[in-house]
Coordinates of C-alpha atoms in Angstrom, one line a residue:
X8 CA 0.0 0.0 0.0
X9 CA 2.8 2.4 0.8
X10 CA 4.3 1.9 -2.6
X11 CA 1.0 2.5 -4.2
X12 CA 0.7 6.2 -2.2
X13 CA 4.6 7.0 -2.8
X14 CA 3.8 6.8 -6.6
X15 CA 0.4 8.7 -6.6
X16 CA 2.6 11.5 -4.7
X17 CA 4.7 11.6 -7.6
X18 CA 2.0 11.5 -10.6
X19 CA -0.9 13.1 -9.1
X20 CA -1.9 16.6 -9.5
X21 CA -4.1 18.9 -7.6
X22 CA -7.4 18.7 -9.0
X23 CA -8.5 22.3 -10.3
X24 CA -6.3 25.3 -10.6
X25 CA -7.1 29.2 -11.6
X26 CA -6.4 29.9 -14.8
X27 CA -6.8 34.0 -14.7
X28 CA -6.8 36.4 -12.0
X29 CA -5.9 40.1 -12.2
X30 CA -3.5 40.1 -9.3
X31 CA -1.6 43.2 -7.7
X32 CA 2.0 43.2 -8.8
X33 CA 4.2 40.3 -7.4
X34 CA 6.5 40.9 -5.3
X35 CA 10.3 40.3 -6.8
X36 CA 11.9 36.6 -6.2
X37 CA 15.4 36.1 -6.4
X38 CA 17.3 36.2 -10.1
X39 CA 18.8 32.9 -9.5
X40 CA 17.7 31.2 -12.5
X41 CA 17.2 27.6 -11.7
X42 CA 17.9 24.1 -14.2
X43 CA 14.4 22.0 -14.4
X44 CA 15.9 19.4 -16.7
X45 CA 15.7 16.7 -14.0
X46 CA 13.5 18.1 -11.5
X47 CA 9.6 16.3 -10.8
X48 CA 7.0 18.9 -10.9
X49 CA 3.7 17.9 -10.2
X50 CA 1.7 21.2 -10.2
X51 CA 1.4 24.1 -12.2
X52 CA -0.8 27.6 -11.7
X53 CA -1.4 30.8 -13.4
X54 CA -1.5 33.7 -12.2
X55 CA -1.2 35.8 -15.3
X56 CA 2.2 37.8 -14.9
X57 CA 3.5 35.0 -12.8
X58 CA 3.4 31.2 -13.2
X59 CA 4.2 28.6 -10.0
X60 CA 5.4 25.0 -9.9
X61 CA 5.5 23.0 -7.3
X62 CA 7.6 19.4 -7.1
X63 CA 9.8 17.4 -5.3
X64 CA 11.7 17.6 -2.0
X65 CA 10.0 20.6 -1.5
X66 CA 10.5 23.0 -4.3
X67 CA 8.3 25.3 -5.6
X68 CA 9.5 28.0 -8.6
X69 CA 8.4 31.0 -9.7
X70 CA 8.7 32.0 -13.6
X71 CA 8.0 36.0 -14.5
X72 CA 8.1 35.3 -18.3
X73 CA 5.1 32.8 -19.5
X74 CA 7.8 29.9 -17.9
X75 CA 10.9 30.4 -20.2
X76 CA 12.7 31.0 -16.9
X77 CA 12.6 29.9 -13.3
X78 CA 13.7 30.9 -10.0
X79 CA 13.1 29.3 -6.3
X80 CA 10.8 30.9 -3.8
X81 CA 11.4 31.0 -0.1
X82 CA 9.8 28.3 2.0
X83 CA 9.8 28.3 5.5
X84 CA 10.6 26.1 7.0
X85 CA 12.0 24.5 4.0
X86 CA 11.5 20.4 4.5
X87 CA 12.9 17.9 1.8
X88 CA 9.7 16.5 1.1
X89 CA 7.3 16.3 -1.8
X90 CA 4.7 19.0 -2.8
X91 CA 1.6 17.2 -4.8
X92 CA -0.6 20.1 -5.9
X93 CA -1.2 23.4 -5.3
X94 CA -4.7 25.9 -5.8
X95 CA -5.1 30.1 -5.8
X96 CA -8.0 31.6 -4.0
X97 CA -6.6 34.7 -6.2
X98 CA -4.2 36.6 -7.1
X99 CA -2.2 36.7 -4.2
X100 CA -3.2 34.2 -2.0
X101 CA -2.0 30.2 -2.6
X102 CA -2.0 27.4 -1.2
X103 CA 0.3 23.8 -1.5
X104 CA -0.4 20.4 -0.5
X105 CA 2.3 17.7 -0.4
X106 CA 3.6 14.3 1.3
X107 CA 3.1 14.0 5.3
X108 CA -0.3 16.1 5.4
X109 CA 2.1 19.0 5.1
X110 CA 0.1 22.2 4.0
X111 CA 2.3 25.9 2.7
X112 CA 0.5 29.3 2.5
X113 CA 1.6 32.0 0.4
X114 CA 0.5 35.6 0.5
X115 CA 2.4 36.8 -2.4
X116 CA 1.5 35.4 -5.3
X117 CA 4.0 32.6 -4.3
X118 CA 7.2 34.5 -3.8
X119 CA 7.5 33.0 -0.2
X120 CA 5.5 30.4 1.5
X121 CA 5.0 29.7 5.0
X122 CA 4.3 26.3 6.8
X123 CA 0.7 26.1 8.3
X124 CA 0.1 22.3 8.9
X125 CA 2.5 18.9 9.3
X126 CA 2.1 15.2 10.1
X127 CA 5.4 13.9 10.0
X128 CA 4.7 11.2 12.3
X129 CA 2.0 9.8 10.2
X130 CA 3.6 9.6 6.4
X131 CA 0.7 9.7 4.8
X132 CA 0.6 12.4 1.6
X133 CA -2.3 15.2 0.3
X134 CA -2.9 15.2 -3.1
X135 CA -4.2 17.4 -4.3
X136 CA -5.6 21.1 -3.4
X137 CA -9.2 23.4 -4.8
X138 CA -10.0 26.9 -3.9
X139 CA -14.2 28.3 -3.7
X140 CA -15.1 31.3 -3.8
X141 CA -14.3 33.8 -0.7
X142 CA -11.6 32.6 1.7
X143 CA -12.6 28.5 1.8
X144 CA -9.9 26.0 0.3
X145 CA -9.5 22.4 0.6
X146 CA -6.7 19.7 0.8
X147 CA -7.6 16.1 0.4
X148 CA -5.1 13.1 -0.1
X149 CA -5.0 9.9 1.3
X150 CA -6.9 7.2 3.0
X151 CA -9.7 9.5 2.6
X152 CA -7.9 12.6 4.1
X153 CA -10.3 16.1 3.5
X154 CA -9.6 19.2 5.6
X155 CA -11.0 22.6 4.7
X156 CA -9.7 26.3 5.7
X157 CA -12.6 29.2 5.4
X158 CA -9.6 31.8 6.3
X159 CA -7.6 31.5 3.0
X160 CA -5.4 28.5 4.5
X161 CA -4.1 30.1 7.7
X162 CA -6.3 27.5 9.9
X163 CA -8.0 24.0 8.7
X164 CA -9.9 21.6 10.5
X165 CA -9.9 18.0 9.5
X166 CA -13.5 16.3 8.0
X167 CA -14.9 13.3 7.4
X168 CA -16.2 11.7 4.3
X169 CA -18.1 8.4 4.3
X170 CA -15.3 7.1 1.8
X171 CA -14.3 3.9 3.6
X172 CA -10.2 5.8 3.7
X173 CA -10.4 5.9 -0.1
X174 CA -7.5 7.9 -1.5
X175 CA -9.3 11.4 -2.7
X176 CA -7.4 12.3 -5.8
X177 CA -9.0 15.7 -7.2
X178 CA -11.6 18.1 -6.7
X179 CA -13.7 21.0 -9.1
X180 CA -16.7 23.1 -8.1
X181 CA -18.5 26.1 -8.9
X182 CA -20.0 29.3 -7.3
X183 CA -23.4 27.5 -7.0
X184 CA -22.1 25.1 -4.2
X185 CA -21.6 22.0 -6.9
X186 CA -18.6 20.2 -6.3
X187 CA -17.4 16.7 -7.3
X188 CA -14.6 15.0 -5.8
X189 CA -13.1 11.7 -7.4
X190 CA -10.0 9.0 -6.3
X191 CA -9.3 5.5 -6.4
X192 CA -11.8 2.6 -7.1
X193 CA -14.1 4.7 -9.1
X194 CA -14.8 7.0 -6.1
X195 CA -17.0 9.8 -7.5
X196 CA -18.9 11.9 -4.9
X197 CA -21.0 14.9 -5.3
X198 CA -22.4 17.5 -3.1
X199 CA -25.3 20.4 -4.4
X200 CA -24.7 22.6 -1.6
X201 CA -21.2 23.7 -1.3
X202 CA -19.9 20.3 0.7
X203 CA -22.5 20.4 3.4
X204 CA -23.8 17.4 2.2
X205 CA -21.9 14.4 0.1
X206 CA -23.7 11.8 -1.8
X207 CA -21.7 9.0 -2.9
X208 CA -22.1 8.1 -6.9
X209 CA -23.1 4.4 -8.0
X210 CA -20.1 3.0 -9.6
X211 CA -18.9 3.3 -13.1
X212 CA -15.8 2.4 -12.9
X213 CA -13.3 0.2 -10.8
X214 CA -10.5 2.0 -11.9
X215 CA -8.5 4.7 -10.2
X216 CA -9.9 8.4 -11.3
X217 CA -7.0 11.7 -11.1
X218 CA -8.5 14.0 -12.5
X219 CA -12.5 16.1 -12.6
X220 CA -13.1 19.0 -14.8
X221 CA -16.9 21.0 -14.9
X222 CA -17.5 21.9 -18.0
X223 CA -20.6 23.4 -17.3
X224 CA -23.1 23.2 -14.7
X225 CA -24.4 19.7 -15.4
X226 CA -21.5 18.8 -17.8
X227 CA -18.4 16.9 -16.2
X228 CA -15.5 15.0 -17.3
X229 CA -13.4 12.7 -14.6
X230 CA -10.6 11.1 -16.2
X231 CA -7.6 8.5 -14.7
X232 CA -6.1 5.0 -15.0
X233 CA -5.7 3.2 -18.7
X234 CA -6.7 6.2 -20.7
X235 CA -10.1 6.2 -19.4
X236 CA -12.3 9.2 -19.3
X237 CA -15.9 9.9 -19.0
X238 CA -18.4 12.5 -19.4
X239 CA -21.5 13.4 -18.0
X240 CA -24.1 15.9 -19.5
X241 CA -26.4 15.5 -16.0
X242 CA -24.1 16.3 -12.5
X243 CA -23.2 12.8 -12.8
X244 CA -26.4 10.6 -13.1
X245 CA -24.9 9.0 -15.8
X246 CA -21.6 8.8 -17.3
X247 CA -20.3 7.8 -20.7
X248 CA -17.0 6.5 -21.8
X249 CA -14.8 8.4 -24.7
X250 CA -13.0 6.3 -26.7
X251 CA -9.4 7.3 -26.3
X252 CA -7.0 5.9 -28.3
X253 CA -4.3 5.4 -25.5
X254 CA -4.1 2.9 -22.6
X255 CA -1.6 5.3 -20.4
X256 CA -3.2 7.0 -17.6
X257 CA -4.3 10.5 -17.2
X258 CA -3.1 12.6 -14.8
X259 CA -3.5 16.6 -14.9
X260 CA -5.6 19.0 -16.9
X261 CA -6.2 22.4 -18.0
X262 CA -9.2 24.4 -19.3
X263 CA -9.0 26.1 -22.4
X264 CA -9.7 30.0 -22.7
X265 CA -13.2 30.7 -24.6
X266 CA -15.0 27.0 -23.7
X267 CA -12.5 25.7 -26.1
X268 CA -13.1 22.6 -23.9
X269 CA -10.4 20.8 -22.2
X270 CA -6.9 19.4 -22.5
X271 CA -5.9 16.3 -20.3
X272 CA -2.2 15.1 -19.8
X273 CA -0.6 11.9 -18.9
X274 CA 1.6 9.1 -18.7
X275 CA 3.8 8.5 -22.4
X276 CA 3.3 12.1 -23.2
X277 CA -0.2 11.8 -24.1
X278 CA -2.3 14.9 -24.2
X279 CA -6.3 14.3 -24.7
X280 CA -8.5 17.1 -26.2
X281 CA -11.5 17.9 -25.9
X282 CA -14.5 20.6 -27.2
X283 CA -16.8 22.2 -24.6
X284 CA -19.4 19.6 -25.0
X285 CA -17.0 16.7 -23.7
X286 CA -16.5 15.3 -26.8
X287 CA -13.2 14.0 -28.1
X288 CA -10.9 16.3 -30.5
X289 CA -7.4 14.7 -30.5
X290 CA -5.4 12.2 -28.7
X291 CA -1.7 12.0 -29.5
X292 CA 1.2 12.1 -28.0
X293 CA 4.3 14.8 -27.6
X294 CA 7.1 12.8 -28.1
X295 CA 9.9 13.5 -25.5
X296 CA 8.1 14.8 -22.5
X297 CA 7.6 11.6 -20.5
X298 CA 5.1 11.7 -18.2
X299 CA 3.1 14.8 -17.8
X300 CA 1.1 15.8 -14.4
X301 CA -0.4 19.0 -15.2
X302 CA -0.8 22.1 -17.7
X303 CA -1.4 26.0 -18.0
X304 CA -2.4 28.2 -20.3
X305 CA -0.8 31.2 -20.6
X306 CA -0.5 34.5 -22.8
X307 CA -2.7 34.3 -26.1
X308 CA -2.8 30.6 -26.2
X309 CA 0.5 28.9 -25.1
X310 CA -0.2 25.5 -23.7
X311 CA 2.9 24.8 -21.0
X312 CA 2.8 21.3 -19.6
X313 CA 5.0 19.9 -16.9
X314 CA 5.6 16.2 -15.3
X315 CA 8.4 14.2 -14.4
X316 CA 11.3 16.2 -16.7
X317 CA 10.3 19.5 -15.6
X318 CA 8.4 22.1 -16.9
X319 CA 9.5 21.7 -20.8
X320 CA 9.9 24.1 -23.9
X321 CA 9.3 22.6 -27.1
X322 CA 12.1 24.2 -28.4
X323 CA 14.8 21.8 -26.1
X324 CA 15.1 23.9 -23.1
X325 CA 13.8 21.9 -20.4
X326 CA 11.8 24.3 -18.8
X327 CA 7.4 24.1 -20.3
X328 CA 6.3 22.5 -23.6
X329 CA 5.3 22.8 -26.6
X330 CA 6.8 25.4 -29.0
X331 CA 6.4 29.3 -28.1
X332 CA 4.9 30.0 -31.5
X333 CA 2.1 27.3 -31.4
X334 CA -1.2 27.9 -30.5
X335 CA -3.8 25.6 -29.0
X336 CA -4.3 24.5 -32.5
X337 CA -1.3 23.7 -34.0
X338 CA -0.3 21.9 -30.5
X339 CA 0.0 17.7 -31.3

């Protein structure tokens, strides 16, 4: 079992982040400019003039430049440890989520991040991190794991689910109090009013889910293990499978600017599209990258993905991927 968590810390991604916020202008970071080439990164955010990854043994960077460039922020203290996922309230405010329930705060757009919450004597990781509305957040991770802050991550308080200590793998909501949250086995629950109440989906799946996306109010996709992902066009009633022509699991996502729809990383490079309706565009791979955990959008279109080489460029500098000059889509 423990070798099952210590390689969902490493592939598993946070399940929503913000893609655009108008935040006040980030405080500097330091001009050390940092090699990614070998580095695991397992979460990505935008926060329009500044992107943040976070990784392994602790490291989270900070790129000013649409990610062409990176440079470590200040964490403290500053544990060798992974980080699994991170999520923005806005502009300023973050939070990260990582390996022994350990829990970072940042209130400056991630140039320095302090430590809120630890369980080193338990070794058990969070996986991922989703912001609502106002000041709530929530980190969820293993053996069922959910804890919730309502003061923008300073203080959380520990939950329970009726999920049996199923690993909780990702999270997405909306500002009308739906929310899904998804992990292994097929585990799909939803809640109607803003996580008062939790209602446990009948299963469609016995497979491990990473990944939940809304597309729209009643439109969802969940995605994970073997390729697999499914959409549902009522709040998950019912689900239906897209054929995707891989078999490598899915980890990480991004939403595309306009309701362009959705693009969904994984394992062999593979990168999954689809429209706003759920329905499948593409599925090919990017030769090169590996295995990709999560994605960004940034600037008029630039699709930067990141996994277990870094945060690649197309252009060989091991640092975001895909070219600078392709668009969403010219991206394969």
């Amino acid at each position: 079992m423990r070798q099952l968590i210590a390689y969902l810390v490493c592939i598993t991604v946070a399940g929503v982040v913000a893609l655009a916020f108008t935040p006040r202008e980030p405080k500097p970071v330091a001009d050390t400019e940092l090699n990614t080439a070998r580095m695991q990164v397992n979460g990505l955010l935008n926060l329009g003039k500044r992107q943040v990854a976070v990784g392994e043994r602790g490291t989270i960077l900070i790129s000013e430049n649409r990610g062409q460039t990176w440079q470590q922020a200040t964490v403290q203290p500053q544990r060798h440890i992974s980080l699994t996922g991170l999520a923005a309230l806005d502009g300023e405010h973050l939070v990260a989520v990582g390996q022994d329930g350990w829990i970072l705060r940042s209130q400056d757009a991630g140039a320095s991040w302090q430590e809120v919450h630890l369980e080193a004597d338990t070794g058990e990781p969070l996986l991922g991190a989703w912001a609502a509305s106002g000041q709530q957040v929530f980190a969820f991770g293993s053996y069922g794991k959910f804890y919730q802050s309502d003061d923008a991550g300073a203080s959380w308080q520990a939950l329970l689910l009726p999920v049996d200590r199923a690993h909780l793998n990702a999270m997405d909501g909306d500002r009308t109090g739906r929310r899904m949250l998804v992990g292994e086995q097929g585990l799909v629950m939803r809640s109607a009013d803003s996580g008062q109440h939790w209602q446990q989906l009948p299963a469609f799946y016995n497979g491990s889910l990473f990944g939940v996306v809304r597309l729209s109010a009643e439109r969802w996709v969940t995605y994970g293990m073997r390729g697999n992902v499914f959409v549902t066009d009522n709040f998950g009633e019912t689900w239906q499978a897209i054929k995707v022509d891989s078999s490598q699991p899915l980890y990480g996502h991004v939403l595309l600017p306009g309701d362009a729809g959705v693009l969904i990383v994984g394992a062999g490079s593979a990168m999954v599209r689809l429209d706003g309706k759920g329905r499948l565009l593409a599925s090919q791979r990017q030769a090169g990258l590996g295995t990709l955990t999560s994605a960004i959008v940034v600037g008029t279109g630039q699709v930067l993905v990141a996994g277990e080489r870094g945060v690649f460029q197309g252009n060989g500098n091991p640092v975001a991927a895909l070219n600078q000059g392709e668009s969403l889509h010219e991206a394969r």
